[in-house]
Short mmCIF file of C-alpha atoms and ligand atoms in Angstrom, two decimals:
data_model
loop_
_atom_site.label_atom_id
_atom_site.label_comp_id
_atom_site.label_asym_id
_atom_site.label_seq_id
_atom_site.Cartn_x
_atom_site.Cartn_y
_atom_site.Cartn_z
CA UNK M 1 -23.75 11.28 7.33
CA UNK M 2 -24.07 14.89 5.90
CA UNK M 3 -27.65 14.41 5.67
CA UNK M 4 -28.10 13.86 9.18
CA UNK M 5 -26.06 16.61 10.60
CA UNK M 6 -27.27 18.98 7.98
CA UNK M 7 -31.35 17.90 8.70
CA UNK M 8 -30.61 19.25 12.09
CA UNK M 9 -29.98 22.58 10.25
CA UNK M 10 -33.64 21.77 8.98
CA UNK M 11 -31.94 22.16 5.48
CA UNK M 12 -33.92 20.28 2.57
CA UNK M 13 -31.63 17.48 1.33
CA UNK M 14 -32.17 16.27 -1.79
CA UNK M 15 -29.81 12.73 -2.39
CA UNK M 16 -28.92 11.95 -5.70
CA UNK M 17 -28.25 7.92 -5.66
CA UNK M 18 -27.20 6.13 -9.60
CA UNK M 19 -28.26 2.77 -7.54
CA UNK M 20 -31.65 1.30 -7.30
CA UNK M 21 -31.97 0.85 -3.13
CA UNK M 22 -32.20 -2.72 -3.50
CA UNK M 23 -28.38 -2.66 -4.71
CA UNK M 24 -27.04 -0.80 -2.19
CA UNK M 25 -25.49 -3.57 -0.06
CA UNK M 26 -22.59 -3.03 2.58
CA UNK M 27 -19.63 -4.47 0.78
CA UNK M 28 -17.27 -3.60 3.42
CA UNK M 29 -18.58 -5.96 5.98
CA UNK M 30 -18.31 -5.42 9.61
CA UNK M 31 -17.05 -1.50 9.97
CA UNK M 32 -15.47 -0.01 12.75
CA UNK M 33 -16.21 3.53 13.93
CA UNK M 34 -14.11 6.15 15.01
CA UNK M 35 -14.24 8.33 17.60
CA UNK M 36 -15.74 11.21 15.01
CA UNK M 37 -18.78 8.35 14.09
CA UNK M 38 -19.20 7.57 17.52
CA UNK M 39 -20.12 11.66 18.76
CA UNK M 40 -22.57 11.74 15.34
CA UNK M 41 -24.45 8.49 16.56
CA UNK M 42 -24.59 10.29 20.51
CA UNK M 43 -25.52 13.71 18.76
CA UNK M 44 -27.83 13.00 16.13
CA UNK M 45 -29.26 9.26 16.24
CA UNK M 46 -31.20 7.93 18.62
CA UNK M 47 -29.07 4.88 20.63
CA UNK M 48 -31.27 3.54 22.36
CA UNK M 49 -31.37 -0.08 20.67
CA UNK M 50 -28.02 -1.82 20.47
CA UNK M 51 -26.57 -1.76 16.96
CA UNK M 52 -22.94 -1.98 18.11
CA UNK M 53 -20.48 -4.49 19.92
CA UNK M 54 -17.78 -2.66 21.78
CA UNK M 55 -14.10 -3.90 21.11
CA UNK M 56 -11.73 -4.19 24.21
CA UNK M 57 -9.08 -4.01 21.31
CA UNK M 58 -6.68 -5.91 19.96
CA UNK M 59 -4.53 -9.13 19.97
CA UNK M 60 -1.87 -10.29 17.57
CA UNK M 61 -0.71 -13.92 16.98
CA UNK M 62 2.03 -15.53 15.27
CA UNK M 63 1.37 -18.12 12.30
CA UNK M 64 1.00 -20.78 14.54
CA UNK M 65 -2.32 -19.18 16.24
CA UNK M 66 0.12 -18.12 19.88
CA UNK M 67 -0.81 -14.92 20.79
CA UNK M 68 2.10 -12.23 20.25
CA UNK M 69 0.78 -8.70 22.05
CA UNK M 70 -2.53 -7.32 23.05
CA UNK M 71 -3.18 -3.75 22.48
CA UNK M 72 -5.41 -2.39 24.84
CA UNK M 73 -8.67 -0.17 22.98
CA UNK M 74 -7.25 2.65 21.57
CA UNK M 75 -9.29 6.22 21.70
CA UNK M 76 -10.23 5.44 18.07
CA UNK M 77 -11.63 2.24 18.20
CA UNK M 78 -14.64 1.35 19.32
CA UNK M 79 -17.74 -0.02 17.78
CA UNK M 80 -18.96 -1.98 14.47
CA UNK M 81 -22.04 -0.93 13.28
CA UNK M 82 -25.05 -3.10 12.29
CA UNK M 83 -25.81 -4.52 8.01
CA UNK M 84 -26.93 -1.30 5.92
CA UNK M 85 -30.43 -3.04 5.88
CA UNK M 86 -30.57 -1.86 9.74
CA UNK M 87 -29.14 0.78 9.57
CA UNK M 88 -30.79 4.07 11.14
CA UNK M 89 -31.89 5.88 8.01
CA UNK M 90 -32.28 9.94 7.78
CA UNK M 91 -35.85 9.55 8.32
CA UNK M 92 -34.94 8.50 12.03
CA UNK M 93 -35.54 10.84 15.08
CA UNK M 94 -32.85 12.86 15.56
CA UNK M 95 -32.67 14.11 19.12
CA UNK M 96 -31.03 17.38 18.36
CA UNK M 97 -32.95 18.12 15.00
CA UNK M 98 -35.07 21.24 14.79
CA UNK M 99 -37.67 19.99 12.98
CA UNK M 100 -37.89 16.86 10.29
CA UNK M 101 -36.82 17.65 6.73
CA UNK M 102 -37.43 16.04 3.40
CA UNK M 103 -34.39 13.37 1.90
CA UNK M 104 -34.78 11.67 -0.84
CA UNK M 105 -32.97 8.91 -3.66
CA UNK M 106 -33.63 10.07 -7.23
CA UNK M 107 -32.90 7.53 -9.89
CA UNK M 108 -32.52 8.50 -13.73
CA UNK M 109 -31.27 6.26 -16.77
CA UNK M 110 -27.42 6.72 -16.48
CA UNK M 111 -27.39 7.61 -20.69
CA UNK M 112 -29.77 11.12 -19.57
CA UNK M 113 -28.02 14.21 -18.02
CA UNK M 114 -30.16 15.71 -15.25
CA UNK M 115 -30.17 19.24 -14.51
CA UNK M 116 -30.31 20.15 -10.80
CA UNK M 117 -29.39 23.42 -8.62
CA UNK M 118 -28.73 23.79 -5.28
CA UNK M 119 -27.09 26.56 -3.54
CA UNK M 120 -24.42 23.66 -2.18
CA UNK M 121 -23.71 20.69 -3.49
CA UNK M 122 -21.94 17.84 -1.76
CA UNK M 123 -20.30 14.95 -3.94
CA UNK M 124 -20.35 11.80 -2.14
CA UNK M 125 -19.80 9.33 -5.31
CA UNK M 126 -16.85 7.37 -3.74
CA UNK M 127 -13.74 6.39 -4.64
CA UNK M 128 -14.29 6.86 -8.84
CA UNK M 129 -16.00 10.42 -8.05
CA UNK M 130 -17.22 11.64 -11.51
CA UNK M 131 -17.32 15.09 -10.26
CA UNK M 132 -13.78 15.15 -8.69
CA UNK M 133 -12.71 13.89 -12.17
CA UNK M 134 -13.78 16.79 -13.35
CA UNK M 135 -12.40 19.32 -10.01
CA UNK M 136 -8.81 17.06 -9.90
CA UNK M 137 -8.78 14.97 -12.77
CA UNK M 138 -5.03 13.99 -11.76
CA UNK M 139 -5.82 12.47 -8.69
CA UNK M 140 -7.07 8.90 -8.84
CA UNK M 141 -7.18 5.44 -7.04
CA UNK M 142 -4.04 3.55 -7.33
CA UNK M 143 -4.29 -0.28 -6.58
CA UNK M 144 -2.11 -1.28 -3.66
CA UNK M 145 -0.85 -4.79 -4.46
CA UNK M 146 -3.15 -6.85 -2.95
CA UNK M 147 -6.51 -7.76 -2.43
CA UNK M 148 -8.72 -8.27 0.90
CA UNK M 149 -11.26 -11.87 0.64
CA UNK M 150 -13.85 -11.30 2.99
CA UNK M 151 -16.31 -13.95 4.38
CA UNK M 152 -17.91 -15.04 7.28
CA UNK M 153 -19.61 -17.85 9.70
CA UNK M 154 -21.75 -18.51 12.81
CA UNK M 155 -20.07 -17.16 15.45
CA UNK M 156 -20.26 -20.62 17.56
CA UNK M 157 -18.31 -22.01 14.50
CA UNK M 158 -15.67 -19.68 15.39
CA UNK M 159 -12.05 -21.80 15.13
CA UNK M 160 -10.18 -22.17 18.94
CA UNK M 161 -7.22 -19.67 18.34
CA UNK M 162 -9.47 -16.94 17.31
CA UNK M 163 -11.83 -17.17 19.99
CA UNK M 164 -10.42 -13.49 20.97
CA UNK M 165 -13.00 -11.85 18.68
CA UNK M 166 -15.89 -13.36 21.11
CA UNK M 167 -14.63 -10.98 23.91
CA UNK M 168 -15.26 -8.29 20.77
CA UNK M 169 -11.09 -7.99 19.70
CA UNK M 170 -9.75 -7.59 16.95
CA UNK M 171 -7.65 -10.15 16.51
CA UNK M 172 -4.90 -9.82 13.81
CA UNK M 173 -3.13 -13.01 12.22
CA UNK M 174 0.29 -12.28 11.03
CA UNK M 175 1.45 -14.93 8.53
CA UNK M 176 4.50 -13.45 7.10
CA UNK M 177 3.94 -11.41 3.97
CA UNK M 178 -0.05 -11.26 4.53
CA UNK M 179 -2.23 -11.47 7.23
CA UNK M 180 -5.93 -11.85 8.62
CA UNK M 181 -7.61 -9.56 10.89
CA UNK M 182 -11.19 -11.32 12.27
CA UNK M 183 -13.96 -10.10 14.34
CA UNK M 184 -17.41 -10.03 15.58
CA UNK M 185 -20.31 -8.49 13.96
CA UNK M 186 -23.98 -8.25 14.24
CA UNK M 187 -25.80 -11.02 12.89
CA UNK M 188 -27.45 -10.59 9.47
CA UNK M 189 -31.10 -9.31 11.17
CA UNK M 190 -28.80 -6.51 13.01
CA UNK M 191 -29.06 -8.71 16.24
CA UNK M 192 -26.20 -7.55 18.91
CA UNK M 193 -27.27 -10.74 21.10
CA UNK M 194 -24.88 -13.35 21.85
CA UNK M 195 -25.17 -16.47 19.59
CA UNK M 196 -26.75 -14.33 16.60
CA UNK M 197 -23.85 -12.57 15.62
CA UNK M 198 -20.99 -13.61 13.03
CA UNK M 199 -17.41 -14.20 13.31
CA UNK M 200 -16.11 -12.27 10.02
CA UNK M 201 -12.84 -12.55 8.57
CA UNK M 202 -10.76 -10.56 6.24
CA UNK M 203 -7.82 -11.36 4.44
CA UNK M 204 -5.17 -9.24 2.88
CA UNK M 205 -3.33 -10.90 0.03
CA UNK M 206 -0.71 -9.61 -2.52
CA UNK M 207 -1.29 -9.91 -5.97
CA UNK M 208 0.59 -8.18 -7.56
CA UNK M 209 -1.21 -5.90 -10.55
CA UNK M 210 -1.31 -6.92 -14.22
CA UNK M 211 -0.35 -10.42 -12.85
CA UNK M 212 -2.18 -13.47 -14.12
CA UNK M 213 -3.60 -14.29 -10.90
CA UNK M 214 -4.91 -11.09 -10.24
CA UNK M 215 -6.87 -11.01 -13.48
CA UNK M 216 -8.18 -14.56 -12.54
CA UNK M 217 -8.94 -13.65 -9.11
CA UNK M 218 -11.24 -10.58 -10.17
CA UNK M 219 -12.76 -12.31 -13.41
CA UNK M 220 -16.47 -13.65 -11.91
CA UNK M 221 -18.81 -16.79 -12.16
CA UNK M 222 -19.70 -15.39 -16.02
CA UNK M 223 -16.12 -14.11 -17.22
CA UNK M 224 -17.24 -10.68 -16.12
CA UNK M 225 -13.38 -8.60 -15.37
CA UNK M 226 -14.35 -6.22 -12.32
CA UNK M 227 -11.95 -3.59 -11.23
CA UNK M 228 -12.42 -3.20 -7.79
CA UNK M 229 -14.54 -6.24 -6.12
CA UNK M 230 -16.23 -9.81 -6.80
CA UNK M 231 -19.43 -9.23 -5.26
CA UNK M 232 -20.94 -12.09 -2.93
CA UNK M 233 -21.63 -14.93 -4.51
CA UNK M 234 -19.90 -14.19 -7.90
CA UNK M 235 -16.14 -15.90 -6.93
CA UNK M 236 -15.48 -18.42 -9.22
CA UNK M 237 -14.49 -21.84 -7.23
CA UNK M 238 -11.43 -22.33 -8.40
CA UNK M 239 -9.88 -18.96 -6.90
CA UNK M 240 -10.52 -19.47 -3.43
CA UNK M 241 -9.35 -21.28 -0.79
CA UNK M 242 -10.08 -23.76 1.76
CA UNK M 243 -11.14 -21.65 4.33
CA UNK M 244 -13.33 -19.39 1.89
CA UNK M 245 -14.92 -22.21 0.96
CA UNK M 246 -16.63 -23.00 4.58
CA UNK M 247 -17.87 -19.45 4.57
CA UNK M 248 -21.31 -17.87 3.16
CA UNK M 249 -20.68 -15.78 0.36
CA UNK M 250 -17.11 -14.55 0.34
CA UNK M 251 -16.25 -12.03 -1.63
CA UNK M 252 -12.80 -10.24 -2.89
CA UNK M 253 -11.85 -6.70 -3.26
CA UNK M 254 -9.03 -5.40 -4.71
CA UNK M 255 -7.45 -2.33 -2.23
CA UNK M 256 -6.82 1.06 -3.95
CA UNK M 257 -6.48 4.24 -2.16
CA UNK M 258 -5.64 8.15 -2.84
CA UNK M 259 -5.20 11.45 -0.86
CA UNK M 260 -6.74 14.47 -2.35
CA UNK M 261 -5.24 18.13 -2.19
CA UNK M 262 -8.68 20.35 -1.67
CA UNK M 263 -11.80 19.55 -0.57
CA UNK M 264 -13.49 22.39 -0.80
CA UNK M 265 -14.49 24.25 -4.28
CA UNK M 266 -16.41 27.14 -5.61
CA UNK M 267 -16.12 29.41 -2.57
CA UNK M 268 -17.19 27.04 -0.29
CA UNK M 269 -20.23 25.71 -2.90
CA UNK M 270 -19.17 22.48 -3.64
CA UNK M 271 -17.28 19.75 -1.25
CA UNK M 272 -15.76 16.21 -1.89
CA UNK M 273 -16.49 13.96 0.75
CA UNK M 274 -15.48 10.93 2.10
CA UNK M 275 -13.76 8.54 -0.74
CA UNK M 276 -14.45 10.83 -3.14
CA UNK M 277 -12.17 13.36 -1.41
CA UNK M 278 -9.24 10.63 0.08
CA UNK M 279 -9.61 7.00 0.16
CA UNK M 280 -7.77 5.12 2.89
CA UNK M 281 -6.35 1.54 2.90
CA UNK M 282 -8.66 -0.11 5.10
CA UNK M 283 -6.55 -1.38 7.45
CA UNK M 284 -7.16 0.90 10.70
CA UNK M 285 -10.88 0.69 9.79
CA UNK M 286 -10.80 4.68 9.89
CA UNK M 287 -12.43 5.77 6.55
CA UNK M 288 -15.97 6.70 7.53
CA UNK M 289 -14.58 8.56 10.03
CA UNK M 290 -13.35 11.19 7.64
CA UNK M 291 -16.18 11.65 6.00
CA UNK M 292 -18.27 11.66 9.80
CA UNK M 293 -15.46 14.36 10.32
CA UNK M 294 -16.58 16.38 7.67
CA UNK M 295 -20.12 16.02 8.20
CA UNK M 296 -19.58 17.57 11.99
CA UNK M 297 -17.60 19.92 10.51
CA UNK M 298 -19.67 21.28 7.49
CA UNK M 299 -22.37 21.85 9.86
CA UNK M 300 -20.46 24.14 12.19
CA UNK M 301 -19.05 26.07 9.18
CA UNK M 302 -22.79 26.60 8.29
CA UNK M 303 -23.51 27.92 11.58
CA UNK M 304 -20.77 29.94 11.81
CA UNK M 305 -19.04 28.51 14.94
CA UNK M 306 -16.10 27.58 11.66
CA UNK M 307 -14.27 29.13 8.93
CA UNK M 308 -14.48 27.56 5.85
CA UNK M 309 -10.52 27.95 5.99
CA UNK M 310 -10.82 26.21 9.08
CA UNK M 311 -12.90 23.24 7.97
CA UNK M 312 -10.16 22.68 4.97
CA UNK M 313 -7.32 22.67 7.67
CA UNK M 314 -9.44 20.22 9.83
CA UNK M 315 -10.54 18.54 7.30
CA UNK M 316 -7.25 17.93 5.37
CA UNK M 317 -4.82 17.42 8.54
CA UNK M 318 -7.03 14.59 9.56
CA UNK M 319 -6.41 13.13 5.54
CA UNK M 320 -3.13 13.63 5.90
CA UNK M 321 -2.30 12.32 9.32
CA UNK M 322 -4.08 8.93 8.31
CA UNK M 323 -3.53 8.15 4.62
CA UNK M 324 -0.18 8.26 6.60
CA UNK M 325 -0.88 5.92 9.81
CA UNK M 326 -3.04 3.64 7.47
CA UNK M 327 -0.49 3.46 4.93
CA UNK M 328 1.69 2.27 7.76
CA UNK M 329 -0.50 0.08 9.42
CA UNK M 330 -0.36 -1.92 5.74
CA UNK M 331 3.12 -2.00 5.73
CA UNK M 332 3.02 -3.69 9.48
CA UNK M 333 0.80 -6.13 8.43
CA UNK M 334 2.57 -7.60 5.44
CA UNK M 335 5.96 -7.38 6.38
CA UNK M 336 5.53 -7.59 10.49
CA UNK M 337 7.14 -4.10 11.58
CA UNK M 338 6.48 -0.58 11.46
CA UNK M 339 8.06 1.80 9.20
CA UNK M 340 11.47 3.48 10.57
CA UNK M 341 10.62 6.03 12.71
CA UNK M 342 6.70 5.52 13.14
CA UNK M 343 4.87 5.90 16.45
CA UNK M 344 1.92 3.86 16.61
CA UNK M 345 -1.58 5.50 17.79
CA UNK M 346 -0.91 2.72 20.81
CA UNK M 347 2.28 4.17 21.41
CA UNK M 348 1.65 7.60 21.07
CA UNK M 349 2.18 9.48 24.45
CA UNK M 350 -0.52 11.65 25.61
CA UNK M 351 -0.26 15.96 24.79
C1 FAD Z 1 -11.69 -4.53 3.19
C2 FAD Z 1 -12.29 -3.21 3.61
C3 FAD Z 1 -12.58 -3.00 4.96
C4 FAD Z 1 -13.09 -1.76 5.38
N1 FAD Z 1 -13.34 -1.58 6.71
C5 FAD Z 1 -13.78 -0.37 7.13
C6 FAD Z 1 -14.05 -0.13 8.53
O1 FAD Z 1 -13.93 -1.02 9.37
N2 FAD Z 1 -14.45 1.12 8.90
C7 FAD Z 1 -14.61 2.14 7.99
O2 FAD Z 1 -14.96 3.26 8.39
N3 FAD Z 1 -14.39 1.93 6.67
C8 FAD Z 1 -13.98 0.72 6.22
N4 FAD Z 1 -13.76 0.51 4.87
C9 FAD Z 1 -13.91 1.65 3.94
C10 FAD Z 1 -15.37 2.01 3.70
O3 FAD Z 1 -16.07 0.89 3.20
C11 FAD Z 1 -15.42 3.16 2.68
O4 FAD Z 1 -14.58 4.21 3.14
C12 FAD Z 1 -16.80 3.74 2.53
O5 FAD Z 1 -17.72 2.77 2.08
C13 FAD Z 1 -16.77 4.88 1.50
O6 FAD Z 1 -17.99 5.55 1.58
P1 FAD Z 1 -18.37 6.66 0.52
O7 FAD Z 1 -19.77 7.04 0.86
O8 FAD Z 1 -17.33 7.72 0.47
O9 FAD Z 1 -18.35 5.93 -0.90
P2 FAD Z 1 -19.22 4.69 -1.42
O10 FAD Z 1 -19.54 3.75 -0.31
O11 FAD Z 1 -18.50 4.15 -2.61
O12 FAD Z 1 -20.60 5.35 -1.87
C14 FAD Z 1 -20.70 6.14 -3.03
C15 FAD Z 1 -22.16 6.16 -3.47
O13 FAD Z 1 -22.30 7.08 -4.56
C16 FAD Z 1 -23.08 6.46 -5.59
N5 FAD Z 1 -22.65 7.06 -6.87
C17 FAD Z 1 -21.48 6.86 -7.51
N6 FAD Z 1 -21.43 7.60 -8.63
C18 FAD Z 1 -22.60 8.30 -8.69
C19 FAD Z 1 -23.13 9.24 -9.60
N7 FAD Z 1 -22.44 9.63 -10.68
N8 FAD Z 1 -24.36 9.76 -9.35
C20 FAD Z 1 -25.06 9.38 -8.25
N9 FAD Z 1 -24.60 8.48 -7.35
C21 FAD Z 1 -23.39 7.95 -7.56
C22 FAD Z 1 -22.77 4.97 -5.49
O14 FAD Z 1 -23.81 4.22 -6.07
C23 FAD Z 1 -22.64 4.79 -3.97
O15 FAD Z 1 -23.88 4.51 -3.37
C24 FAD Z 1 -13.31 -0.73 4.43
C25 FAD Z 1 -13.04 -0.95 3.07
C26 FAD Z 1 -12.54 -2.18 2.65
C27 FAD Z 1 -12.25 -2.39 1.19
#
């Protein structure tokens, strides 16, 4: 996301990726996009071919599949975008970009140390950021209690209750103490066209940390222990359910999150972004969104139209406000109410 506001700054990118491309799959399924994603896709990528399903918003049921509420499409939700594989890359035509600029994926043996300068450096390394262990070595993921399985099927195989997510909702199941939120996505060739795409489901589950089942549920096909998720096609049978079982390749993750206090360092030289500066719990389907908000951001700080002070306030406030609201958004869907005094985004009256 930074390199494609920054190109437009004709700036020379260099990325610096540990992964081979070939392992850089989409683990978190079908995303949502916020209203900061959706002004960098109308700004910098070219739309024109439909890589998004628009969601009307969303509907809650009860255990026994009747539906509870609707909640009409909310300012922040919007549109899922397409499998990695179909992604838009850097290299496409940006409308507003000066002139095209050079991006690349470098790939070194992880035992060598590479020496590299640049006059700003931008630390995108996720959640486990080895360079904000070093800036805030204090500050680091803390498992929430439960996991999220993830799977999917044909979309004409979707069950009767849940045909909501064919109109494009959202459509949350609350089952008392967990719950499943399910949806439509593009198909696995990025096709948008009805009958190609996939009903997807997620499922948040507790379990509760340094339990035995959550050390079963994350140990793989070969005894492998993984820390934060099962990849596709790795779940050993005997952990998963009925349900999991008619989908292709489910996989489990287990949810972490953290909020970090600066994301700017060095003057204004280096930045943390996106889950290596704050990690969300995934429930509001908001966390790219930060790190779309800082890429819009950065690139007005470089042009001067922004502070640096004011990209830190921007930057941080948004954090803030929803490591909050997606805190509390968890807490609604395991226990069925909001937290005493919260105002739901839904709710919220207009300034
Ligand atoms: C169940 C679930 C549902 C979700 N749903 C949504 C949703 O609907 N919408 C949404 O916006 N978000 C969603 N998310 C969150 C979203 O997936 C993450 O916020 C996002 O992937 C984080 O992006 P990132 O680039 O910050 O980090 P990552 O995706 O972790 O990328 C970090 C990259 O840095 C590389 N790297 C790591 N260390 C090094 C190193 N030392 N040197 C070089 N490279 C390195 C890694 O190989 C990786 O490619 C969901 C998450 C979960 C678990």
């Amino acid at each position: 996301m930074h390199t494609v506001t920054l190109q437009s700054l004709s700036l020379h990118i260099p990325v610096l990726e540990s992964r081979e491309p070939t392992d850089l799959h989409a683990e978190a399924a079908g995303l949502s996009m916020g209203p900061n994603a959706q002004t960098l896709v109308n700004k910098y990528l070219d739309t024109d071919e439909s890589f998004a399903i628009p969601s009307p918003g969303s509907q809650i049921l009860g255990p026994a599949g009747a539906v509870i509420a609707e909640i009409p499409a909310t300012f922040w939700r919007g549109l899922r975008i397409e499998p990695a594989s179909k992604r838009r890359g850097s290299n496409a035509p940006a409308r507003k970009r000066k002139r095209p600029s050079e991006s690349f994926v470098r790939k070194e043996p992880t035992e060598q140390k590479i020496h590299f300068s640049a006059p700003l450096v931008i630390a995108a390394d996720g959640a486990r950021s080895a360079l904000r262990a070093q800036l805030q070595p204090a500050i680091t993921s803390e498992y929430a209690g439960y996991v999220a399985w993830r799977g999917c099927i044909p979309e004409a195989q979707t069950p009767e209750p849940l045909k909501g997510a064919l109109e494009g909702k959202l459509v949350f199941t609350m089952l008392g103490g967990h719950y499943i939120i399910a949806y439509l996505t593009p198909g696995p060739t990025g096709s948008t066209k009805q009958g190609d795409r996939v009903f997807e489901w997620c499922w948040y589950s507790p379990s509760p940390a340094g339990s035995p089942s959550f050390a079963e549920i994350m140990t793989d096909t070969v005894g492998h222990r993984h820390n934060k998720t099962v990849p596709r096609g790795q779940l050993r049978d005997e952990v998963f359910h009925e349900l999991i079982h008619k989908s292709k390749d489910p996989f489990v993750t287990a949810i972490t999150s953290h909020r970090g206090s600066a994301s700017t360092f060095y003057n204004g030289k280096v930045f943390l972004a996106g889950e290596a500066y704050t990690q969300f719990r995934p429930h509001l389907g908001l966390s790219c969104d930060l790190a779309v908000l800082q890429a819009l951001t950065l690139r007005e700080a470089l042009t001067g139209d922004k502070t640096m002070a004011e990209y830190e306030k921007a930057v941080g406030d948004y954090a803030a406000e929803f490591s909050m609201r997606s805190t509390a958004m968890d807490h609604f869907g395991l226990t069925g109410k909001w937290p005493e005094g919260y105002v739901p985004l839904y709710a919220k009256k207009p300034t």
